[in-house]
Coordinates of C-alpha atoms in Angstrom, one line a residue:
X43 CA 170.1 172.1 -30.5
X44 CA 170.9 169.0 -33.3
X45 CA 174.6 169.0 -33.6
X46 CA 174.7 166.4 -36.2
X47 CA 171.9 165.6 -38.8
X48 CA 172.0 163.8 -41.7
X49 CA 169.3 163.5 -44.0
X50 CA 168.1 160.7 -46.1
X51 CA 172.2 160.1 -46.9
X52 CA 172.8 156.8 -49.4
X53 CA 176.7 156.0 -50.1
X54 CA 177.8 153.9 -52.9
X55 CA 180.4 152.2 -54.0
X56 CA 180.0 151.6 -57.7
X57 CA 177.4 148.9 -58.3
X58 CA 177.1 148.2 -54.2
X59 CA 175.2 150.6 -51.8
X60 CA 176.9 151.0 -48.2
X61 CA 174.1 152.8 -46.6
X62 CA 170.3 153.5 -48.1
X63 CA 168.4 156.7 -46.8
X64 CA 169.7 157.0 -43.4
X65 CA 168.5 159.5 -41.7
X66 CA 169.2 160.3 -37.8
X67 CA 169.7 163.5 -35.5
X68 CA 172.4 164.1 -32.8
X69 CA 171.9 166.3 -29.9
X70 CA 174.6 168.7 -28.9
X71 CA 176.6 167.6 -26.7
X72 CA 175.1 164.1 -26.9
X73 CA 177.8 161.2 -27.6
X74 CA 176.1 158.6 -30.5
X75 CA 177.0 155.1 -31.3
X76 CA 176.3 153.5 -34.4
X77 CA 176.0 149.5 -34.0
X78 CA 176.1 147.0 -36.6
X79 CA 178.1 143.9 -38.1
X80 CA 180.4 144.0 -40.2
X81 CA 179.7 145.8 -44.3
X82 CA 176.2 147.4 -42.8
X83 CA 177.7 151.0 -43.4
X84 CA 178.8 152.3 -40.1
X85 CA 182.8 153.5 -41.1
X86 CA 181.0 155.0 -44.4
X87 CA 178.2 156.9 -42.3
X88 CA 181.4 158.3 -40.6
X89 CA 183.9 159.0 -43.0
X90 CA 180.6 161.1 -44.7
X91 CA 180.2 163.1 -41.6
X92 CA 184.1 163.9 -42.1
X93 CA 184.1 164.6 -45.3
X94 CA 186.7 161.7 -46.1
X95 CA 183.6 159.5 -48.2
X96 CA 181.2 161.7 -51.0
X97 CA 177.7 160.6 -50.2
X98 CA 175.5 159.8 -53.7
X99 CA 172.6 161.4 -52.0
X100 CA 171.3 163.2 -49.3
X101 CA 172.2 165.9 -46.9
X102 CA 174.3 166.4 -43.9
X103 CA 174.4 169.2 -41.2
X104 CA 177.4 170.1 -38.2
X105 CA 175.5 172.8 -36.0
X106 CA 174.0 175.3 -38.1
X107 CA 176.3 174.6 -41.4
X108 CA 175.4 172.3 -44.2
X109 CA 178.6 170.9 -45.3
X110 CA 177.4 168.4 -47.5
X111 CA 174.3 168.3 -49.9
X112 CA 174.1 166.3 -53.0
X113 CA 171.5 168.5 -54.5
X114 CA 172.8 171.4 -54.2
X115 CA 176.3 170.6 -54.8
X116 CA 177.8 171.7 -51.2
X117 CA 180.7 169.5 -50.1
X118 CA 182.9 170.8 -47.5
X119 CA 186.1 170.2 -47.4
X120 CA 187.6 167.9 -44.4
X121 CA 189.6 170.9 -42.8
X122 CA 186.9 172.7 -42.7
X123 CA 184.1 171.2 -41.1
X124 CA 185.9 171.2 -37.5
X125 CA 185.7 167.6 -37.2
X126 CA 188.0 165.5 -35.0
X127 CA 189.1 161.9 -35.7
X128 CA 190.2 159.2 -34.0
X129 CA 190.3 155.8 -35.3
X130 CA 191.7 151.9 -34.9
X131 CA 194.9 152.9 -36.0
X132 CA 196.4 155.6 -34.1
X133 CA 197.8 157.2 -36.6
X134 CA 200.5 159.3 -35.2
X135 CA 204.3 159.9 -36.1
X136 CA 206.9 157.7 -34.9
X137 CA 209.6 159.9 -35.1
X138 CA 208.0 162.9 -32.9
X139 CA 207.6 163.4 -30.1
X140 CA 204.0 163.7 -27.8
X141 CA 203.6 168.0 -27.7
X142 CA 204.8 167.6 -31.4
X143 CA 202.4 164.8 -32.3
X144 CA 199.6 166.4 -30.4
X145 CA 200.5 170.4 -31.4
X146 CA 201.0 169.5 -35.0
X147 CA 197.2 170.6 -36.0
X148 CA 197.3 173.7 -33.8
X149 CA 200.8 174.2 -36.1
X150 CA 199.0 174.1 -39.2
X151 CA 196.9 176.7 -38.4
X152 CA 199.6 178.7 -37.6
X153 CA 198.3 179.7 -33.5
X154 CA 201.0 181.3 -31.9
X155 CA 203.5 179.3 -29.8
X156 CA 202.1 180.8 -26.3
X157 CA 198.6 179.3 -27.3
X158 CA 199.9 176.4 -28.5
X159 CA 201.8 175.3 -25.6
X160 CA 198.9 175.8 -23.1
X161 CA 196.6 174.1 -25.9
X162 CA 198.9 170.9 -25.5
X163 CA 199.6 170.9 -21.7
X164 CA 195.7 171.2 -21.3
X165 CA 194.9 168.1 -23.5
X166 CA 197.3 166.2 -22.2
X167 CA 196.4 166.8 -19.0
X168 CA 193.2 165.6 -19.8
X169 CA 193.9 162.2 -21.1
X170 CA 196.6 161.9 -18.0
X171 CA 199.7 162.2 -19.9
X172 CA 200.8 165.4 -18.2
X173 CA 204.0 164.4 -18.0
X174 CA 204.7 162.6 -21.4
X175 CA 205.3 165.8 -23.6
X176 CA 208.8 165.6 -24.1
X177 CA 208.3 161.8 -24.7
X178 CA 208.9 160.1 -28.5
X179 CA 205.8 158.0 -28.9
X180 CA 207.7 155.0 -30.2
X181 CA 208.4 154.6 -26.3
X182 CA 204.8 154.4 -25.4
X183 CA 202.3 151.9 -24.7
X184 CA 199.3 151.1 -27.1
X185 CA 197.0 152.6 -24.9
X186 CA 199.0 155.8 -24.2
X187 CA 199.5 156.0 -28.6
X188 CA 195.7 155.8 -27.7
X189 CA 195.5 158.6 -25.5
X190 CA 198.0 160.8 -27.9
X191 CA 195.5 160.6 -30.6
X192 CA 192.5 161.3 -28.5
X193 CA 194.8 164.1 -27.4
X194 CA 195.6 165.4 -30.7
X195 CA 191.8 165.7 -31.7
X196 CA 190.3 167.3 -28.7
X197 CA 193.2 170.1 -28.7
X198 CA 191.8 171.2 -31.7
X199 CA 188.4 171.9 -30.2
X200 CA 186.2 170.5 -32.8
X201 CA 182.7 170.8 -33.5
X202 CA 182.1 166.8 -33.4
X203 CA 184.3 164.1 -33.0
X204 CA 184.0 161.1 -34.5
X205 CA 185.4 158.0 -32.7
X206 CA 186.1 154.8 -35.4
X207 CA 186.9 151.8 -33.4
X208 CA 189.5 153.3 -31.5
X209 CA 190.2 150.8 -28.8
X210 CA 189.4 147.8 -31.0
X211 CA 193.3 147.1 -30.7
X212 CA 193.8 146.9 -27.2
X213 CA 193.6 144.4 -24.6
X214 CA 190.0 143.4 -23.3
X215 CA 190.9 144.9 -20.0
X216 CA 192.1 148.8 -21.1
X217 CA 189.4 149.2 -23.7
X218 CA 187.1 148.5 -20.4
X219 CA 189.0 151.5 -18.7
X220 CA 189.3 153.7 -21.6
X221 CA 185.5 153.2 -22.6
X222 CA 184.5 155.4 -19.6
X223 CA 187.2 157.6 -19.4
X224 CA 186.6 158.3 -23.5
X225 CA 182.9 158.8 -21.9
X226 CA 184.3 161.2 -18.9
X227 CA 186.5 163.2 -21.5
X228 CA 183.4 163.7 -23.9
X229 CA 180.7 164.9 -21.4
X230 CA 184.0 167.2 -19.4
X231 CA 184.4 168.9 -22.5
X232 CA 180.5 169.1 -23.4
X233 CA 181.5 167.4 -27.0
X234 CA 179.4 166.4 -29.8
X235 CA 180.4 162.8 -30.5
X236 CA 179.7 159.6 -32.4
X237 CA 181.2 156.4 -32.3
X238 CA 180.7 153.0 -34.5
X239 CA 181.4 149.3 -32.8
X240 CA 180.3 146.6 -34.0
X241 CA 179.4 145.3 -30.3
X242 CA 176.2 146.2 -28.2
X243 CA 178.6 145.7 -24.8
X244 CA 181.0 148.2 -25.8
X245 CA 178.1 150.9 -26.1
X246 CA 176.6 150.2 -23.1
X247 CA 180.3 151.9 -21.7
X248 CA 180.1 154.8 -24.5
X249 CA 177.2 156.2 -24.8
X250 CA 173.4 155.7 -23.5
X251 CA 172.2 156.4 -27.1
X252 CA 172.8 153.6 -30.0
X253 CA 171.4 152.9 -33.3
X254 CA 171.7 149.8 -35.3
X255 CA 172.5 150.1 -38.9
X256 CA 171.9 146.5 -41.0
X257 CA 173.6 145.8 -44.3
X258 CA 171.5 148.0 -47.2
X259 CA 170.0 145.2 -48.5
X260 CA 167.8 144.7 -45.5
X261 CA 167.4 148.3 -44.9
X262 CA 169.0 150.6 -42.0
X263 CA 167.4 151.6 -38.6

């Protein structure tokens, strides 16, 4: 069953095309990585998958619903197309603490607290910050701000996530470590996911699958 498919998908930024006609199919339960230097069209192939970039053309399906079509005028918003993010930037809140930082989605859809609690404790459990709940992030390491954000977008049990460079920002010898458990946490959970770097060593840890995108003008593979 294709989990992700995008279809013949161009994105443009005014007079400059980012991606031209890509077209590729992800298996469920498959984990992706799109290669490529830098400006060839990888963060906008992603950000179109979450609904955070408006393709100019083409088509793009997660499991059996289009959420985006140019044609027909379908674009799904972002909170609805059960996507998870984590990117270079961790993006989490200073000021609260890990369950808060990592419950706060589960919050928003307003889950009661029972639910939410063993929600949490699982996904924390998973990325091996069991104990960290009652924590305030400011006191954590860059790899365990890391593991709060990968925390915070599995407890949501998405569709697909989508992985944006997120251990471009730590030390040669954790993004080694994390790689593989990122890899372990993706086929545990039996998760659709892709992933962009811009290096062919770092997918060999990721993922066995891997396509190389060049910049538009030269075309995209």
């Amino acid at each position: 069953m294709t989990a992700i498919r995008i279809e013949n998908v161009t994105v443009r930024y005014g007079t400059v095309t980012a991606v031209r006609g890509l077209s590729l199919d992800v298996a469920r339960g498959e984990m992706l990585v799109l290669l490529g230097p830098s400006g060839c069209g990888k963060t906008s192939v992603m950000r179109g998958i979450a609904g955070l970039e408006t393709p100019a053309a083409g088509r793009i399906t997660l499991a059996d619903t289009v959420v985006f079509d140019a044609g027909r005028g379908i674009d799904v918003p972002v909170h609805r197309r059960g996507v998870g993010m984590v990117f270079q930037s961790y993006a989490i809140w200073p000021h609260k603490t890990v369950f808060q930082n990592v419950a706060f989605p589960l919050r928003m859809q307003r889950l009661p607290r029972k639910e939410i609690r063993a929600r949490v404790a699982e996904a924390l459990e998973l990325v091996g910050l069991a104990d960290f709940g009652s924590r305030g992030v400011s006191l954590l390491s860059g790899g365990q701000m890391q593991r709060v954000a990968l925390a915070r977008s599995v407890v949501m049990r998405p569709r697909v996530l989508l992985l944006d460079e997120p251990l471009s920002n730590l030390d040669a010898k954790l993004r080694d470590r994390l790689r593989f458990e990122l890899r372990e946490i993706q086929q545990h959970l039996g998760l659709t996911a892709a992933s962009l770097t811009g290096g062919a060593r770092v997918s060999v840890g990721i993922a066995p699958a891997a396509v190389h995108l060049l910049p538009a003008g030269d075309g995209a593979a």
